mmCIF file of C-alpha atoms in Angstrom:
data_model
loop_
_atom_site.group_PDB
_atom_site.id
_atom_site.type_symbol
_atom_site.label_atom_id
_atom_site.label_comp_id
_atom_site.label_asym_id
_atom_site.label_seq_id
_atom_site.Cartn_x
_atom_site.Cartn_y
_atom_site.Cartn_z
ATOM 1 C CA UNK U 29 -8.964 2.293 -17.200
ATOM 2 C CA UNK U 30 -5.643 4.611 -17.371
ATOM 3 C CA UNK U 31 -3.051 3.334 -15.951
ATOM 4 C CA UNK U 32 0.526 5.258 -15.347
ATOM 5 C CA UNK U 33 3.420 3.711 -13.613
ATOM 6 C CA UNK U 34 6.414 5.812 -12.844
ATOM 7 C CA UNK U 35 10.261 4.154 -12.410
ATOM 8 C CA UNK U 36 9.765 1.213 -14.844
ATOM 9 C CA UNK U 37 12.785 0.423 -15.202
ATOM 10 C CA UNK U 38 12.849 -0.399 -11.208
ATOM 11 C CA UNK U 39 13.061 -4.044 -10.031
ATOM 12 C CA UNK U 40 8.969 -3.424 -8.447
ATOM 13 C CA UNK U 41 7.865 -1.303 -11.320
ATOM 14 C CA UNK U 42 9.299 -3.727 -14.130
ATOM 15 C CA UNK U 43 7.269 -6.816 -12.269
ATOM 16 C CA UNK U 44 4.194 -4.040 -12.106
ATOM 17 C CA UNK U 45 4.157 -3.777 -16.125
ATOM 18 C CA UNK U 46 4.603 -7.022 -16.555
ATOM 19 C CA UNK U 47 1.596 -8.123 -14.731
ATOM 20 C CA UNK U 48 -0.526 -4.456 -15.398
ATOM 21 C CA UNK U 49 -0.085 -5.758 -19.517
ATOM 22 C CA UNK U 50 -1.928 -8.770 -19.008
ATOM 23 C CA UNK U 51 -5.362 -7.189 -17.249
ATOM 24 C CA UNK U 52 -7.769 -6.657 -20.134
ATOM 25 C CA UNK U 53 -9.512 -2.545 -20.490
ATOM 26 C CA UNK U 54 -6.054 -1.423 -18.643
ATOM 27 C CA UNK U 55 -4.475 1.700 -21.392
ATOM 28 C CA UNK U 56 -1.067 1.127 -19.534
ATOM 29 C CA UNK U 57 1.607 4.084 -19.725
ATOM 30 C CA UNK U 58 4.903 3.323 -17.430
ATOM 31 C CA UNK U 59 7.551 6.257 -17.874
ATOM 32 C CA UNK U 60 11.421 5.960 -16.765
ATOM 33 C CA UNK U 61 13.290 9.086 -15.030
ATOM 34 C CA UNK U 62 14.123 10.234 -18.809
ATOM 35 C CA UNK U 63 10.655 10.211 -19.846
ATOM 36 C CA UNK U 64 8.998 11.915 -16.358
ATOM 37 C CA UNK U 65 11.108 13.994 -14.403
ATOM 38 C CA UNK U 66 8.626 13.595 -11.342
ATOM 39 C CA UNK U 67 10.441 16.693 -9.642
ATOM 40 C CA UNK U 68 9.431 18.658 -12.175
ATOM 41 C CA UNK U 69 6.322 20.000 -11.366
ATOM 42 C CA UNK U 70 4.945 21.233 -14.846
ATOM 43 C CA UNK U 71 6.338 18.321 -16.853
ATOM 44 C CA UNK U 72 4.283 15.993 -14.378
ATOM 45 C CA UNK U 73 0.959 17.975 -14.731
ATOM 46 C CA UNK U 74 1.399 17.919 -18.042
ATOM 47 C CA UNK U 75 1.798 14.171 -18.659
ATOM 48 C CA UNK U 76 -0.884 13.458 -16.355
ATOM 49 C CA UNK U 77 -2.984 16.108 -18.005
ATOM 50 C CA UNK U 78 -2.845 14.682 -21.365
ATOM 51 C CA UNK U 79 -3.108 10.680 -20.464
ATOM 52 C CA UNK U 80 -5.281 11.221 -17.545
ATOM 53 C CA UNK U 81 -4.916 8.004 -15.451
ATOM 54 C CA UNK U 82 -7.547 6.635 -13.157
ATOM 55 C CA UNK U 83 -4.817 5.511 -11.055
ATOM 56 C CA UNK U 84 -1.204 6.729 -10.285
ATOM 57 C CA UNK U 85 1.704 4.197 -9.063
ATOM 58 C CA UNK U 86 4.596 5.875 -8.021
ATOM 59 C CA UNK U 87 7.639 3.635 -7.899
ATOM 60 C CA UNK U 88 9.987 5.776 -8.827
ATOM 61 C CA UNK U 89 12.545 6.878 -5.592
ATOM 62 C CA UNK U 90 15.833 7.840 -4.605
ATOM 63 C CA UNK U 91 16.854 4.565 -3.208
ATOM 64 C CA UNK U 92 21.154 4.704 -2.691
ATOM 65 C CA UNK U 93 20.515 4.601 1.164
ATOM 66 C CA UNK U 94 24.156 5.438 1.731
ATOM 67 C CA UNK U 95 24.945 8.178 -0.875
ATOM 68 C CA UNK U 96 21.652 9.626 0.489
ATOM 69 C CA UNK U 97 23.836 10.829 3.601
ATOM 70 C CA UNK U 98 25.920 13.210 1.482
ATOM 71 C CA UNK U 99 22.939 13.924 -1.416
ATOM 72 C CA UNK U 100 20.064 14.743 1.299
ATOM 73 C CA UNK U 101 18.607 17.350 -1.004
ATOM 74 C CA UNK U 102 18.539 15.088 -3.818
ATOM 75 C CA UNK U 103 17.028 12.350 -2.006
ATOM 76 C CA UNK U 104 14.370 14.574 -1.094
ATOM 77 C CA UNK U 105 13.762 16.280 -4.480
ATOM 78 C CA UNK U 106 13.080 12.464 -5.749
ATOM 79 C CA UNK U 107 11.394 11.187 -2.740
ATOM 80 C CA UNK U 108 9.144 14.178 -1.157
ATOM 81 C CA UNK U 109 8.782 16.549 -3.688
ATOM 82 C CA UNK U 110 7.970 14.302 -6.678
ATOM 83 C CA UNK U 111 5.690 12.237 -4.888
ATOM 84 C CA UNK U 112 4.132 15.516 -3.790
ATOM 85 C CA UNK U 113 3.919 16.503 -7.595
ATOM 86 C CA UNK U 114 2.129 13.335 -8.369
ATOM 87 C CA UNK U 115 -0.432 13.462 -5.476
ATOM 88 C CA UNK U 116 -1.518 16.718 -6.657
ATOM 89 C CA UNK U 117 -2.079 16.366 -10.506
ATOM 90 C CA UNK U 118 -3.879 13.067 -9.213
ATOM 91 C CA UNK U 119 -5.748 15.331 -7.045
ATOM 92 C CA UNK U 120 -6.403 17.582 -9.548
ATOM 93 C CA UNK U 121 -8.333 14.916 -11.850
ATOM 94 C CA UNK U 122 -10.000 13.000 -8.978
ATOM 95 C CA UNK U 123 -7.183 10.407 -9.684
ATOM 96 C CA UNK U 124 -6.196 7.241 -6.863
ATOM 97 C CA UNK U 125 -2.143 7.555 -6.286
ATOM 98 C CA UNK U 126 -0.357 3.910 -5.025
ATOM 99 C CA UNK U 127 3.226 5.356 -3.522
ATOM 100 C CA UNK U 128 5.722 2.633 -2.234
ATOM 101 C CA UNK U 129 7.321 3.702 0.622
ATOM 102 C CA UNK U 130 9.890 1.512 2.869
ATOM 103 C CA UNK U 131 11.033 0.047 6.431
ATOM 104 C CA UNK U 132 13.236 2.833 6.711
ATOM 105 C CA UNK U 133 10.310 5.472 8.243
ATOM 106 C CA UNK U 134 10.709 3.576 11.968
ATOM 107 C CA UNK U 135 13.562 3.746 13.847
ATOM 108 C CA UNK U 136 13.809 -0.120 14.221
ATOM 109 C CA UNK U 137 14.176 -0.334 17.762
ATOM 110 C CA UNK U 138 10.588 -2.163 18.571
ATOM 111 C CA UNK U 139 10.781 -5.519 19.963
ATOM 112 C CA UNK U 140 7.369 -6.244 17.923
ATOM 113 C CA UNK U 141 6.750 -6.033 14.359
ATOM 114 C CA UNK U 142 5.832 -2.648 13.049
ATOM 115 C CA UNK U 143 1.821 -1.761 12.727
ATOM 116 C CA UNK U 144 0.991 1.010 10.388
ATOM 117 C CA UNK U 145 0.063 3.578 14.022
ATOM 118 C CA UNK U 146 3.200 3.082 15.087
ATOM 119 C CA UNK U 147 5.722 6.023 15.356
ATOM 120 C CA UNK U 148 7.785 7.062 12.968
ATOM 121 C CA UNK U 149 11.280 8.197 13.551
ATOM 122 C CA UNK U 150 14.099 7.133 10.846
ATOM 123 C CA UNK U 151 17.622 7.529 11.662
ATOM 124 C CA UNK U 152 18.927 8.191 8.171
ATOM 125 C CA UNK U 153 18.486 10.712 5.747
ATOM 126 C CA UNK U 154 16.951 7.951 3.351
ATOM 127 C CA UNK U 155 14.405 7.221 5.761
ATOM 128 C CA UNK U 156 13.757 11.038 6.378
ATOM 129 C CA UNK U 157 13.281 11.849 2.880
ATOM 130 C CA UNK U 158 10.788 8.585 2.320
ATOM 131 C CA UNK U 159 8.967 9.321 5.469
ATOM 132 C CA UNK U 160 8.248 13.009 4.268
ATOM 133 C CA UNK U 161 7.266 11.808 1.194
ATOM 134 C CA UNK U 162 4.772 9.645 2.855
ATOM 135 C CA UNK U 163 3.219 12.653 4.591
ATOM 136 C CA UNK U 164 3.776 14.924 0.988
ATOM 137 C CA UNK U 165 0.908 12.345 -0.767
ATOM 138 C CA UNK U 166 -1.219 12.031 2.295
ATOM 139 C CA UNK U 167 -1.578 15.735 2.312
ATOM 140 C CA UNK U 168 -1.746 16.853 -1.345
ATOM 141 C CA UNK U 169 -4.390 13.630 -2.343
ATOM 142 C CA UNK U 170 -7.200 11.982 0.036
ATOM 143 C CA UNK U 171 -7.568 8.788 -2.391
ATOM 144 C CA UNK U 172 -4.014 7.348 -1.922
ATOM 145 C CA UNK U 173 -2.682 3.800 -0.728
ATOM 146 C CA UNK U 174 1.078 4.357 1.136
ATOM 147 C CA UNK U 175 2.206 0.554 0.885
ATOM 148 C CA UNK U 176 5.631 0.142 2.846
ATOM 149 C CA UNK U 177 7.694 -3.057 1.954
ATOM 150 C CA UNK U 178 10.697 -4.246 2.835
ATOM 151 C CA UNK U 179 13.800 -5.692 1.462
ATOM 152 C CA UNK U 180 12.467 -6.105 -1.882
ATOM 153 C CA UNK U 181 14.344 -8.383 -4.238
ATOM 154 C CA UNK U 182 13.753 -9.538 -7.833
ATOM 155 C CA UNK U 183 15.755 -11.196 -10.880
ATOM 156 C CA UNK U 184 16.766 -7.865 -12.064
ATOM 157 C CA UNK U 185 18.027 -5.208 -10.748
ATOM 158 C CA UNK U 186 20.556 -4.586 -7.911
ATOM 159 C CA UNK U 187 19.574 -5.996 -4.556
ATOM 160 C CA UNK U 188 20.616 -8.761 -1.831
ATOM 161 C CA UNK U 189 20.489 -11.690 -3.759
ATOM 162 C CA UNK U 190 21.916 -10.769 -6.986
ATOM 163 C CA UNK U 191 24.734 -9.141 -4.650
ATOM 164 C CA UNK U 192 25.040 -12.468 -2.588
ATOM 165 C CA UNK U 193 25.572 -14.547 -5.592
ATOM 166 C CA UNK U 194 28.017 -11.993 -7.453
ATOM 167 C CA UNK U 195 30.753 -11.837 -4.606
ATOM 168 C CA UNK U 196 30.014 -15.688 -4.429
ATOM 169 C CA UNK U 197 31.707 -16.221 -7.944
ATOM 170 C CA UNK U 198 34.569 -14.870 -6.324
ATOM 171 C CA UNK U 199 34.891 -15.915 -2.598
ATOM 172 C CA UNK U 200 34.495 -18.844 -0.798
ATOM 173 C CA UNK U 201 33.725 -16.419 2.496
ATOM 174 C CA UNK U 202 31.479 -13.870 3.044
ATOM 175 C CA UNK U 203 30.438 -12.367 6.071
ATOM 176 C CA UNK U 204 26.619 -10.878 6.663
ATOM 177 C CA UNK U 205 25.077 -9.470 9.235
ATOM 178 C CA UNK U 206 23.282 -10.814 12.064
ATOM 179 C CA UNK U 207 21.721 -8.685 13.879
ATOM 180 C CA UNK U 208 19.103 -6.697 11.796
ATOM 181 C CA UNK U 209 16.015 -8.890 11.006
ATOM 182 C CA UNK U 210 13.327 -7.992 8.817
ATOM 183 C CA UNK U 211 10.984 -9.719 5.996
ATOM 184 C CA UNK U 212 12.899 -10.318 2.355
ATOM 185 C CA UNK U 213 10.147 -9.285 0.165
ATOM 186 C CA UNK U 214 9.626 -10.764 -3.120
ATOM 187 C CA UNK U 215 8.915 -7.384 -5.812
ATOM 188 C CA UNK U 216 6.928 -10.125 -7.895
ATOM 189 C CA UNK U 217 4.758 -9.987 -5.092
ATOM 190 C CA UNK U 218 4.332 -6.511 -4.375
ATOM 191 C CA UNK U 219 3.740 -6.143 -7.446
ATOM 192 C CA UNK U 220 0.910 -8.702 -7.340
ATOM 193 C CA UNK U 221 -0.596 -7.286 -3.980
ATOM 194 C CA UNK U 222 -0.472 -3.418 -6.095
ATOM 195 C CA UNK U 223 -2.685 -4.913 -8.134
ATOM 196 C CA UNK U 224 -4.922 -6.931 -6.616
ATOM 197 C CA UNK U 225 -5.396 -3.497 -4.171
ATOM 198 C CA UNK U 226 -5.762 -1.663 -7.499
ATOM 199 C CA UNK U 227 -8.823 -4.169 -8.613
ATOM 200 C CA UNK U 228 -10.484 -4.178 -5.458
ATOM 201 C CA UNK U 229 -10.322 -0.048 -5.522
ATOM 202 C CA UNK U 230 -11.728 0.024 -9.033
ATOM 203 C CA UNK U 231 -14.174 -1.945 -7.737
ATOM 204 C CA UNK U 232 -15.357 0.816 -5.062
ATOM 205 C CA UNK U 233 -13.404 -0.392 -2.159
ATOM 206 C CA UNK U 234 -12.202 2.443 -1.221
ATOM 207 C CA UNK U 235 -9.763 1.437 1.769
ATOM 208 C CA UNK U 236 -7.025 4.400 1.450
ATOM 209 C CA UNK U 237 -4.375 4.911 4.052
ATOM 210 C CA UNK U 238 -1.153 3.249 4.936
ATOM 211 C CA UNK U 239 -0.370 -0.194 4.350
ATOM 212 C CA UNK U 240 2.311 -3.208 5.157
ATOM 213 C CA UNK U 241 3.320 -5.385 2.617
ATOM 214 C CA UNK U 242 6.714 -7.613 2.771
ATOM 215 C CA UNK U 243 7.481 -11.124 3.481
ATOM 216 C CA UNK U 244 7.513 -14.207 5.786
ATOM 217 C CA UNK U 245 8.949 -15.471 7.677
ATOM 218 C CA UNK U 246 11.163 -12.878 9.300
ATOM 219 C CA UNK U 247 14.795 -13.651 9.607
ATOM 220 C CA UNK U 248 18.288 -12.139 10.018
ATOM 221 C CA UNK U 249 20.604 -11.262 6.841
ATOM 222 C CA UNK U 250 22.245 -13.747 7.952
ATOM 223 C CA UNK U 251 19.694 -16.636 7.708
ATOM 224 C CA UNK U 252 18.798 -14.979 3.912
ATOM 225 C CA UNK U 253 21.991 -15.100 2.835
ATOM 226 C CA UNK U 254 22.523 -18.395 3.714
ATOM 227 C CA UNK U 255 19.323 -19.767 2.495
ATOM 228 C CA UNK U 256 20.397 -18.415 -0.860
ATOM 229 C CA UNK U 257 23.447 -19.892 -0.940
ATOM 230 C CA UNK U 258 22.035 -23.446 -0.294
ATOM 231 C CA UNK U 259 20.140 -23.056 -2.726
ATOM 232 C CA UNK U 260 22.201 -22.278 -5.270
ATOM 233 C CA UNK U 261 24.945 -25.233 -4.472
ATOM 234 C CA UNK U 262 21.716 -27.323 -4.381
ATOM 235 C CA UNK U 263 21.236 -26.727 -8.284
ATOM 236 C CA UNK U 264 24.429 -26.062 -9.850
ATOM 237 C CA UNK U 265 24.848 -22.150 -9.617
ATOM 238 C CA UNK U 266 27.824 -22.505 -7.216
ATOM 239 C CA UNK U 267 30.493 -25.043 -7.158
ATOM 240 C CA UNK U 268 31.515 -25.272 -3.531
ATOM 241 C CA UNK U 269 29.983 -23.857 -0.073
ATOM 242 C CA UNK U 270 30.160 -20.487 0.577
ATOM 243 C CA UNK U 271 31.326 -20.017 4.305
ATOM 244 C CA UNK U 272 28.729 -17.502 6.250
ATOM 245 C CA UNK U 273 30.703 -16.134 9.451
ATOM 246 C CA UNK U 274 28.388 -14.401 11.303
ATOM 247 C CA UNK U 275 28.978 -10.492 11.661
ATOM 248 C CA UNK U 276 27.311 -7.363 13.412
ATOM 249 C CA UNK U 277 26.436 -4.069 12.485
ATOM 250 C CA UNK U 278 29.302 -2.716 14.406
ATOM 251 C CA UNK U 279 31.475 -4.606 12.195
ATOM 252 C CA UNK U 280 30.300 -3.430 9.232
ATOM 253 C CA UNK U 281 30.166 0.084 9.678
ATOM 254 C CA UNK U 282 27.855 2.288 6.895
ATOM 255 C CA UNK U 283 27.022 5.747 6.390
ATOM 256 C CA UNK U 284 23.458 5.353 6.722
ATOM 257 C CA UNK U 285 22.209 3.604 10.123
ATOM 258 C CA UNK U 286 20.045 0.284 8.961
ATOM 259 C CA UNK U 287 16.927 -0.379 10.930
ATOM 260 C CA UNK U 288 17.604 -3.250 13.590
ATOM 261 C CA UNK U 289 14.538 -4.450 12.974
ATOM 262 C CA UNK U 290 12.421 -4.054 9.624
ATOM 263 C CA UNK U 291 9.818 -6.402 10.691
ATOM 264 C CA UNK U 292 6.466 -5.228 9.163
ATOM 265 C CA UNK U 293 2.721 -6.365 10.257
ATOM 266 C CA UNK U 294 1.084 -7.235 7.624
ATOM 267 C CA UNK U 295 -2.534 -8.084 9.205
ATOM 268 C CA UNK U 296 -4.051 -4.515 7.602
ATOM 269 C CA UNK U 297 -3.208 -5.281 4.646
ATOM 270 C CA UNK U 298 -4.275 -8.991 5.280
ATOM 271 C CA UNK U 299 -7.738 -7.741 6.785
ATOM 272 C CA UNK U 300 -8.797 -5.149 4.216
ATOM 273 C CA UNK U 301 -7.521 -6.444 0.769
ATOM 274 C CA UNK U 302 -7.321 -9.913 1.514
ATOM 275 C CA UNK U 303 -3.755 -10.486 1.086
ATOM 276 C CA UNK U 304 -1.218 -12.863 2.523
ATOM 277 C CA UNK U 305 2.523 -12.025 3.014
ATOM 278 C CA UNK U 306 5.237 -12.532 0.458
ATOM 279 C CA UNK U 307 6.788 -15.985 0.677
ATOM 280 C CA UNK U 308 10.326 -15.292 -0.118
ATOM 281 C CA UNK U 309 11.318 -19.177 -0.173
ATOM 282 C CA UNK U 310 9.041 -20.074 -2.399
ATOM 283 C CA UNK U 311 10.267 -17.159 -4.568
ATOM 284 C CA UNK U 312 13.860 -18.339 -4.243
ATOM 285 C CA UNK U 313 12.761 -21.707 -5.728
ATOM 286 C CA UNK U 314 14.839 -21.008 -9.135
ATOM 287 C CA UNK U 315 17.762 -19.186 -7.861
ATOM 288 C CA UNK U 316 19.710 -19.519 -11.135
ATOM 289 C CA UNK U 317 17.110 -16.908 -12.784
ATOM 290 C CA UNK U 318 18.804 -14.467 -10.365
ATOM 291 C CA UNK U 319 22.460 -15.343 -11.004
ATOM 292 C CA UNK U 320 22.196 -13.805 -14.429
#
């Protein structure tokens, strides 16, 4: 079985190779932006052309949710129209295509937890360009799996824990917000649930559509940040306390508007592929690794 990831050198994708390697009959070709332009149409039929994967997983996006504001037609070229590329060369060889999409789609207003039927209706250009991308695969390739996630974190790469524990080094206060709650989301774990949907799909299950996939339980960023930083007193990464003053979006203004809440249902996902939420604690359990 072919195998091509896009992004690898993403914080999802790099935990995707990782675990792709050690599956035996999987031919495994990842590709960074310098090695597949996916907005570039003939480049992309022409790599898939010549490797011919039985499966396409797209984690390459335009993720710089604020800079996205001001480059809307960039964040669209990488998040619409290269997914859109993809979906049809995968169409074109009777290929599946895995695209990872994000929170951002809904407008983050629900009192409930977000269920794939539910509408749709970002309030930032990030969202908007992800949310069209969505729509780009579902129309160019019937055999794809949309999996939306959430918060994603990992030892590499830049996200909320590696950023909590760098401005830790140098203050002994730091102020996160507490009014947008959503599930931190472990990109071990999606990882793992990409391919565990990838074996059972192989297999014949052929469950496509839109899924949820992100972690639990659902908290404030807040409640993560401080659950990081007790951690990391607990075993030696930080010297003293960190002091967590609570804060609201109000008072920390940002170009992009952040969903209030991010919270995703995961019982699809649960029901058809057998899979459990991410359990971002239990993830957390060797904070130094992300301190690095």
């Amino acid at each position: 079985m072919n195998i091509l990831v896009t992004g690898k050198n993403g914080q999802i994708a790099r935990c995707l190779v990782k675990q792709l390697n050690t599956l035996p009959d999987v031919t495994l070709l990842a590709l960074d932006r310098d090695q597949l332009d996916i907005t570039d149409p003939i480049r992309v039929n022409k790599v898939i052309a010549e490797f011919s994967p039985n499966i396409i997983i797209n984690a390459a996006a335009y993720t710089a949710v604020d800079n996205a504001e001001q480059e809307s037609a960039l964040a669209y070229a990488v998040n619409r129209d290269g997914p859109f590329n993809l979906a049809v060369a995968a169409n074109n060889i009777n290929a599946i295509i895995i695209h990872i999409s994000t929170d951002y789609v809904f407008a983050g207003d629900s009192l409930a937890a977000y269920v794939e039927t539910d509408n749709t209706e970002p309030q930032s250009e990030y969202g908007r360009s992800k949310l069209a991308g969505e729509q780009a695969v579902a129309r160019a390739c019937s055999q794809h799996i949309i999996l939306r996630t959430s918060w994603a974190f990992a030892e590499h790469g830049h996200n909320f824990v590696n950023t909590m524990l760098r401005l830790a080094k140098t203050k002994t206060s730091i102020g996160v917000v507490a009014d947008q709650f959503g599930g931190p989301t472990y990109a071990g774990d999606i990882a793992n649930a990409i391919v565990t949907i990838v074996k059972q799909l192989v297999d014949g299950h052929q469950a496509y559509g839109i899924y949820h996939y992100s972690g639990f339980p659902h908290v404030s960023w807040h409640v993560f940040a401080t659950k990081i930083f007790d951690l990391a007193l607990a075993q030696g990464v930080l010297k003293q306390p960190i002091q967590v003053p609570h804060i609201t979006t109000l008072d920390y203004p940002t170009p992009a508007k952040r969903p209030a809440n991010s919270r995703l249902n995961c019982d699809k996902i649960n029901q058809e592929f057998g899979l459990v939420q991410s359990d971002w604690q239990a993830a957390l359990v060797n904070i130094e690794e992300y301190s690095r």
